[in-house]
Coordinates of C-alpha atoms in Angstrom, one line a residue:
X1 CA 3.3 -44.3 76.5
X2 CA -0.5 -43.1 75.7
X3 CA -2.8 -41.4 77.8
X4 CA -7.2 -41.4 77.7
X5 CA -9.8 -39.2 79.1
X6 CA -12.1 -40.9 81.3
X7 CA -15.5 -39.9 82.2
X8 CA -16.7 -39.8 85.4
X9 CA -20.0 -40.9 87.1
X10 CA -22.4 -38.3 86.5
X11 CA -20.4 -36.9 83.8
X12 CA -19.5 -33.5 86.3
X13 CA -15.9 -33.7 85.4
X14 CA -12.9 -35.3 82.9
X15 CA -9.7 -36.5 84.0
X16 CA -7.1 -36.8 82.0
X17 CA -5.2 -40.0 82.4
X18 CA -1.6 -41.6 81.1
X19 CA -1.9 -45.5 80.0
X20 CA -1.0 -46.9 83.5
X21 CA -4.3 -45.5 84.6
X22 CA -2.1 -42.4 87.0
X23 CA -3.7 -39.3 86.2
X24 CA -1.4 -36.9 84.5
X25 CA 0.0 -34.3 86.3
X26 CA -1.7 -30.8 85.7
X27 CA 0.3 -27.7 84.2
X28 CA 0.4 -25.0 85.9
X29 CA -1.2 -21.8 84.5
X30 CA 1.5 -19.0 83.5
X31 CA 1.8 -15.9 85.2
X32 CA 1.2 -13.1 83.4
X33 CA 3.6 -10.2 83.8
X34 CA 3.0 -7.0 84.2
X35 CA 5.0 -4.1 82.2
X36 CA 4.6 -0.6 83.5
X37 CA 4.3 2.4 80.7
X38 CA 7.9 2.7 81.2
X39 CA 9.3 -0.4 80.5
X40 CA 6.9 -0.7 77.1
X41 CA 8.4 2.6 76.2
X42 CA 11.6 0.8 76.7
X43 CA 10.9 -2.0 74.2
X44 CA 9.5 -0.1 71.7
X45 CA 12.7 2.4 71.5
X46 CA 14.7 -0.6 71.6
X47 CA 13.2 -2.4 68.3
X48 CA 13.8 0.8 66.9
X49 CA 17.0 0.9 64.8
X50 CA 17.1 4.6 63.3
X51 CA 16.1 5.3 67.4
X52 CA 19.0 3.4 68.8
X53 CA 22.0 4.2 67.0
X54 CA 20.9 8.0 67.1
X55 CA 20.9 7.8 70.6
X56 CA 24.4 5.9 70.5
X57 CA 25.8 9.0 68.3
X58 CA 24.5 11.2 70.9
X59 CA 26.4 9.5 74.0
X60 CA 29.5 9.1 71.9
X61 CA 29.2 13.2 71.7
X62 CA 28.7 13.8 75.1
X63 CA 31.3 10.8 76.2
X64 CA 34.3 12.7 74.0
X65 CA 33.1 15.9 75.1
X66 CA 33.5 15.4 79.0
X67 CA 36.9 13.2 78.6
X68 CA 38.5 16.2 76.1
X69 CA 41.2 17.1 78.2
X70 CA 41.7 12.9 79.0
X71 CA 41.6 12.7 75.1
X72 CA 44.4 15.6 74.3
X73 CA 46.7 14.4 76.9
X74 CA 46.7 10.9 75.8
X75 CA 47.2 12.7 72.0
X76 CA 49.7 15.0 73.1
X77 CA 49.2 18.5 72.1
X78 CA 46.5 21.4 72.8
X79 CA 44.3 23.7 71.6
X80 CA 45.8 26.5 72.5
X81 CA 49.4 26.0 71.3
X82 CA 51.1 27.6 67.6
X83 CA 52.7 24.1 66.7
X84 CA 54.0 26.7 63.5
X85 CA 56.1 28.4 65.6
X86 CA 57.6 25.2 67.5
X87 CA 60.7 24.1 66.4
X88 CA 59.7 20.3 66.1
X89 CA 57.4 21.5 63.5
X90 CA 59.2 23.7 61.5
X91 CA 57.2 23.6 58.3
X92 CA 53.5 23.2 59.2
X93 CA 52.6 26.5 57.4
X94 CA 54.0 27.6 53.9
X95 CA 54.8 31.6 53.0
X96 CA 51.1 32.1 52.7
X97 CA 50.1 30.5 56.1
X98 CA 48.4 27.3 55.0
X99 CA 49.4 24.8 55.9
X100 CA 51.9 22.8 53.6
X101 CA 50.6 19.0 53.6
X102 CA 47.9 17.5 51.7
X103 CA 44.1 18.0 53.0
X104 CA 44.4 20.7 55.5
X105 CA 47.9 19.3 56.8
X106 CA 46.6 16.1 57.7
X107 CA 48.9 13.6 59.0
X108 CA 50.4 11.1 61.8
X109 CA 51.1 13.9 64.1
X110 CA 48.0 16.6 63.3
X111 CA 45.0 13.7 62.8
X112 CA 42.4 16.4 61.5
X113 CA 45.1 19.3 60.4
X114 CA 46.2 22.3 61.4
X115 CA 44.5 25.9 61.4
X116 CA 45.6 27.8 58.7
X117 CA 47.7 31.2 60.0
X118 CA 48.1 30.2 63.3
X119 CA 48.9 26.7 63.0
X120 CA 47.1 25.3 65.6
X121 CA 45.8 21.7 66.1
X122 CA 42.3 21.0 64.7
X123 CA 41.8 17.9 66.7
X124 CA 42.1 19.1 70.0
X125 CA 39.9 22.7 69.1
X126 CA 37.2 20.3 68.1
X127 CA 37.3 18.7 71.1
X128 CA 37.1 21.3 73.1
X129 CA 34.5 23.5 71.0
X130 CA 32.4 20.5 71.5
X131 CA 33.3 20.8 75.5
X132 CA 32.4 24.1 75.3
X133 CA 29.2 24.1 73.3
X134 CA 27.4 20.6 74.7
X135 CA 27.5 21.7 78.4
X136 CA 26.5 25.4 77.8
X137 CA 23.3 24.0 75.6
X138 CA 22.8 21.0 78.5
X139 CA 22.1 24.2 81.0
X140 CA 20.3 26.7 78.8
X141 CA 17.9 23.4 77.8
X142 CA 17.9 22.4 81.6
X143 CA 17.1 25.8 82.7
X144 CA 14.6 27.1 79.4
X145 CA 12.9 23.2 80.5
X146 CA 12.3 24.0 84.1
X147 CA 10.8 27.5 83.3
X148 CA 8.6 26.3 80.4
X149 CA 7.1 23.8 82.4
X150 CA 6.5 25.8 85.5
X151 CA 5.5 28.8 84.2
X152 CA 2.9 27.0 82.0
X153 CA 1.5 24.5 84.6
X154 CA 0.7 27.3 86.9
X155 CA -1.2 28.9 83.8
X156 CA -3.0 25.9 82.6
X157 CA -3.8 24.2 86.0
X158 CA -5.3 27.5 87.6
X159 CA -6.7 29.6 84.3
X160 CA -8.7 32.7 85.0
X161 CA -6.1 36.3 85.4
X162 CA -3.5 33.7 86.3
X163 CA -3.6 32.4 82.8
X164 CA -4.4 35.7 81.6
X165 CA -1.0 37.5 83.0
X166 CA 1.2 34.6 82.3
X167 CA 0.2 34.2 78.6
X168 CA 0.9 38.3 78.5
X169 CA 4.4 38.0 79.6
X170 CA 4.4 34.7 77.4
X171 CA 3.4 37.1 74.3
X172 CA 6.0 39.8 75.0
X173 CA 9.3 37.8 75.1
X174 CA 7.9 36.1 72.2
X175 CA 7.7 39.4 70.4
X176 CA 11.5 39.6 70.4
X177 CA 13.1 39.0 67.3
X178 CA 15.8 36.2 68.9
X179 CA 18.3 36.5 66.9
X180 CA 19.0 40.3 66.3
X181 CA 18.1 40.3 70.0
X182 CA 21.3 38.1 70.8
X183 CA 23.7 40.0 69.0
X184 CA 22.3 43.3 70.0
X185 CA 22.1 42.4 73.5
X186 CA 25.0 40.3 74.3
X187 CA 28.0 43.5 74.4
X188 CA 24.9 45.1 76.1
X189 CA 25.2 42.1 79.0
X190 CA 29.1 41.7 79.5
X191 CA 29.8 46.1 79.4
X192 CA 27.8 45.9 82.4
X193 CA 30.4 44.3 83.9
X194 CA 33.7 45.0 82.3
X195 CA 35.3 48.1 81.5
X196 CA 35.0 48.4 77.4
X197 CA 38.5 48.5 77.4
X198 CA 39.0 45.4 79.2
X199 CA 39.1 41.5 77.8
X200 CA 36.3 40.4 79.0
X201 CA 36.8 37.0 80.5
X202 CA 35.5 34.1 79.0
X203 CA 33.7 32.7 82.0
X204 CA 31.4 36.3 81.8
X205 CA 31.0 35.5 78.0
X206 CA 29.6 32.1 79.0
X207 CA 26.9 33.4 81.8
X208 CA 25.8 36.2 79.4
X209 CA 25.2 34.0 76.5
X210 CA 23.1 31.3 79.2
X211 CA 21.3 34.3 80.3
X212 CA 20.4 35.9 77.3
X213 CA 19.5 32.4 75.5
X214 CA 17.4 31.6 79.2
X215 CA 15.4 34.5 79.0
X216 CA 14.2 34.1 75.3
X217 CA 14.2 30.2 75.2
X218 CA 11.5 29.5 78.0
X219 CA 8.0 30.2 76.1
X220 CA 7.5 27.1 73.2
X221 CA 7.8 25.1 76.4
X222 CA 5.8 26.9 78.4
X223 CA 3.3 26.9 75.1
X224 CA 3.3 23.6 75.6
X225 CA 2.8 22.8 78.7
X226 CA -0.2 25.4 79.3
X227 CA -2.2 23.7 76.6
X228 CA -1.7 19.8 77.7
X229 CA -2.6 21.4 81.1
X230 CA -5.6 23.1 80.3
X231 CA -6.8 20.0 78.3
X232 CA -6.4 17.9 81.4
X233 CA -7.4 19.8 84.6
X234 CA -11.4 18.9 83.1
X235 CA -10.7 15.2 83.5
X236 CA -12.7 13.0 85.1
X237 CA -9.7 11.5 86.9
X238 CA -8.5 14.7 87.9
X239 CA -12.0 16.2 89.3
X240 CA -12.1 13.0 91.4
X241 CA -8.7 14.1 92.4
X242 CA -10.4 17.4 93.5
X243 CA -13.2 16.1 95.5
X244 CA -11.5 13.5 97.7
X245 CA -9.4 16.7 98.2
X246 CA -6.0 16.5 97.4
X247 CA -4.1 19.4 97.1
X248 CA -3.2 21.4 94.1
X249 CA 0.5 20.4 94.5
X250 CA -0.4 16.6 94.4
X251 CA -3.2 17.2 91.8
X252 CA -0.4 19.1 89.7
X253 CA 2.5 16.1 90.7
X254 CA -0.1 13.1 90.5
X255 CA -2.3 13.7 88.2
X256 CA -1.3 15.9 85.6
X257 CA 2.5 15.8 85.2
X258 CA 2.4 12.3 84.6
X259 CA 0.4 12.4 81.8
X260 CA 2.2 15.2 79.8
X261 CA 5.9 13.8 80.3
X262 CA 5.4 12.2 76.5
X263 CA 5.4 16.1 74.9
X264 CA 7.9 17.2 77.3
X265 CA 10.9 15.0 76.5
X266 CA 9.9 15.4 73.0
X267 CA 10.1 18.8 72.7
X268 CA 13.8 18.8 75.0
X269 CA 15.0 16.7 72.5
X270 CA 14.3 19.2 70.1
X271 CA 15.5 22.5 71.9
X272 CA 18.5 20.8 72.5
X273 CA 20.2 21.0 68.7
X274 CA 18.7 23.9 68.3
X275 CA 20.8 25.7 71.2
X276 CA 23.8 24.5 69.9
X277 CA 23.0 26.0 66.6
X278 CA 22.8 29.4 68.1
X279 CA 25.4 29.0 70.4
X280 CA 27.2 28.8 67.5
X281 CA 25.7 31.5 65.8
X282 CA 26.9 34.0 68.5
X283 CA 29.9 32.8 68.0
X284 CA 30.2 33.0 64.8
X285 CA 29.2 36.6 63.8
X286 CA 31.5 37.8 67.0
X287 CA 29.2 38.0 70.4
X288 CA 30.0 35.0 71.5
X289 CA 33.3 33.2 72.1
X290 CA 36.5 35.2 71.3
X291 CA 39.8 34.2 70.3
X292 CA 41.5 32.0 71.9
X293 CA 38.4 29.8 73.6
X294 CA 37.5 26.7 71.2
X295 CA 34.2 27.0 70.0
X296 CA 32.4 25.4 67.1
X297 CA 30.9 28.6 65.9
X298 CA 34.2 30.1 66.4
X299 CA 35.8 27.2 63.9
X300 CA 33.4 28.2 61.3
X301 CA 34.0 32.0 61.5
X302 CA 37.3 31.0 61.0
X303 CA 36.8 28.4 58.1
X304 CA 34.3 31.4 56.4
X305 CA 37.2 33.2 56.0
X306 CA 39.9 31.5 54.5
X307 CA 37.7 28.6 52.9
X308 CA 38.8 29.6 49.4
X309 CA 42.4 28.9 50.5
X310 CA 41.6 25.8 52.8
X311 CA 38.2 24.0 51.8
X312 CA 39.3 21.2 54.1
X313 CA 39.1 23.3 57.3
X314 CA 35.2 23.4 57.3
X315 CA 34.9 20.1 57.2
X316 CA 35.5 17.7 60.5
X317 CA 33.9 20.9 62.7
X318 CA 30.9 21.0 59.9
X319 CA 30.9 17.2 59.8
X320 CA 30.5 16.8 63.1
X321 CA 27.7 19.3 63.9
X322 CA 25.8 17.9 61.2
X323 CA 25.9 14.4 62.6
X324 CA 25.4 15.4 66.1
X325 CA 22.2 18.0 65.6
X326 CA 21.0 15.0 62.9
X327 CA 21.1 12.2 65.5
X328 CA 19.7 14.1 68.4
X329 CA 16.8 15.2 66.0
X330 CA 16.1 11.5 65.0
X331 CA 16.4 10.5 68.2
X332 CA 13.8 13.2 69.8
X333 CA 11.4 11.3 66.9
X334 CA 11.9 7.7 67.9
X335 CA 11.3 8.4 71.2
X336 CA 8.5 10.3 70.4
X337 CA 7.4 6.9 68.4
X338 CA 8.2 4.6 71.7
X339 CA 6.2 6.6 73.6
X340 CA 3.1 6.9 71.4
X341 CA 2.7 3.8 68.9
X342 CA -0.4 5.0 67.5
X343 CA 2.2 7.3 65.5
X344 CA 2.6 4.3 63.4
X345 CA 6.2 4.8 61.9

């Protein structure tokens, strides 16, 4: 079938006709689909292979930590039993209390080997250690981010005396050497509630760690939010909202906060792995979790004492921590690039 173009009288219109003289059907214009900023961010993030792989790794760690009791039950062991003293495993440790098998005692019964000197299962210790560190890090991160966003927004939006005094409070907390303060203040916090002659309960140690890290962890986020709010409060759309009679709460919630979600989210992805490292550091130096609570830092402390006799003991907890922190940092970079395509990566 052929088609031709007939010029109607006066030359005012063009009509497309087919070979039989009938007008050809007109094509409807395609509807343009609008995409929200969130959808555009997701499309950019989905094209980033490094970001997708990093997200899968991070999700895997959180799922494993959440299902640690289920996995341990299916595995048939727990992180507390001294298996070297069990009659079913009479030769787990040698005369020097080191694993008898190769590579730290790795076998079909003990997938990641056994702990030197005590003979506990390394695999379940790692599962529960991840669970402890990740849960606490998430809680500390949420508290620090929430406090920093609140104080930074109030300081940047209202300015004046409010900004001055909140800025001095932030400077005061920034003056503390955080690592030394953690070491010095943790025993003080626990001694306020427990007699020095008694053993500090695990839940109290967890609460003390969360409180100390929260108090010293919100300042960076507050500075970031304050600087962003200061630059946005003078913009035309904020001035227009003020002229229209919008309340301060509405301006902050509808005009300013949506425009600083990106730096807040990116900064959060850097705070969480840093928090995990700090929690591990506290247990490593002896002011965090202690025996028999499974924890990443406590496993490193044990490995540091026996690495000359059994260097393989540090392989699994060290490798897991490095993979998780690296994946989370790469995820933060990918989220930043997805929100801000101008980075050009």
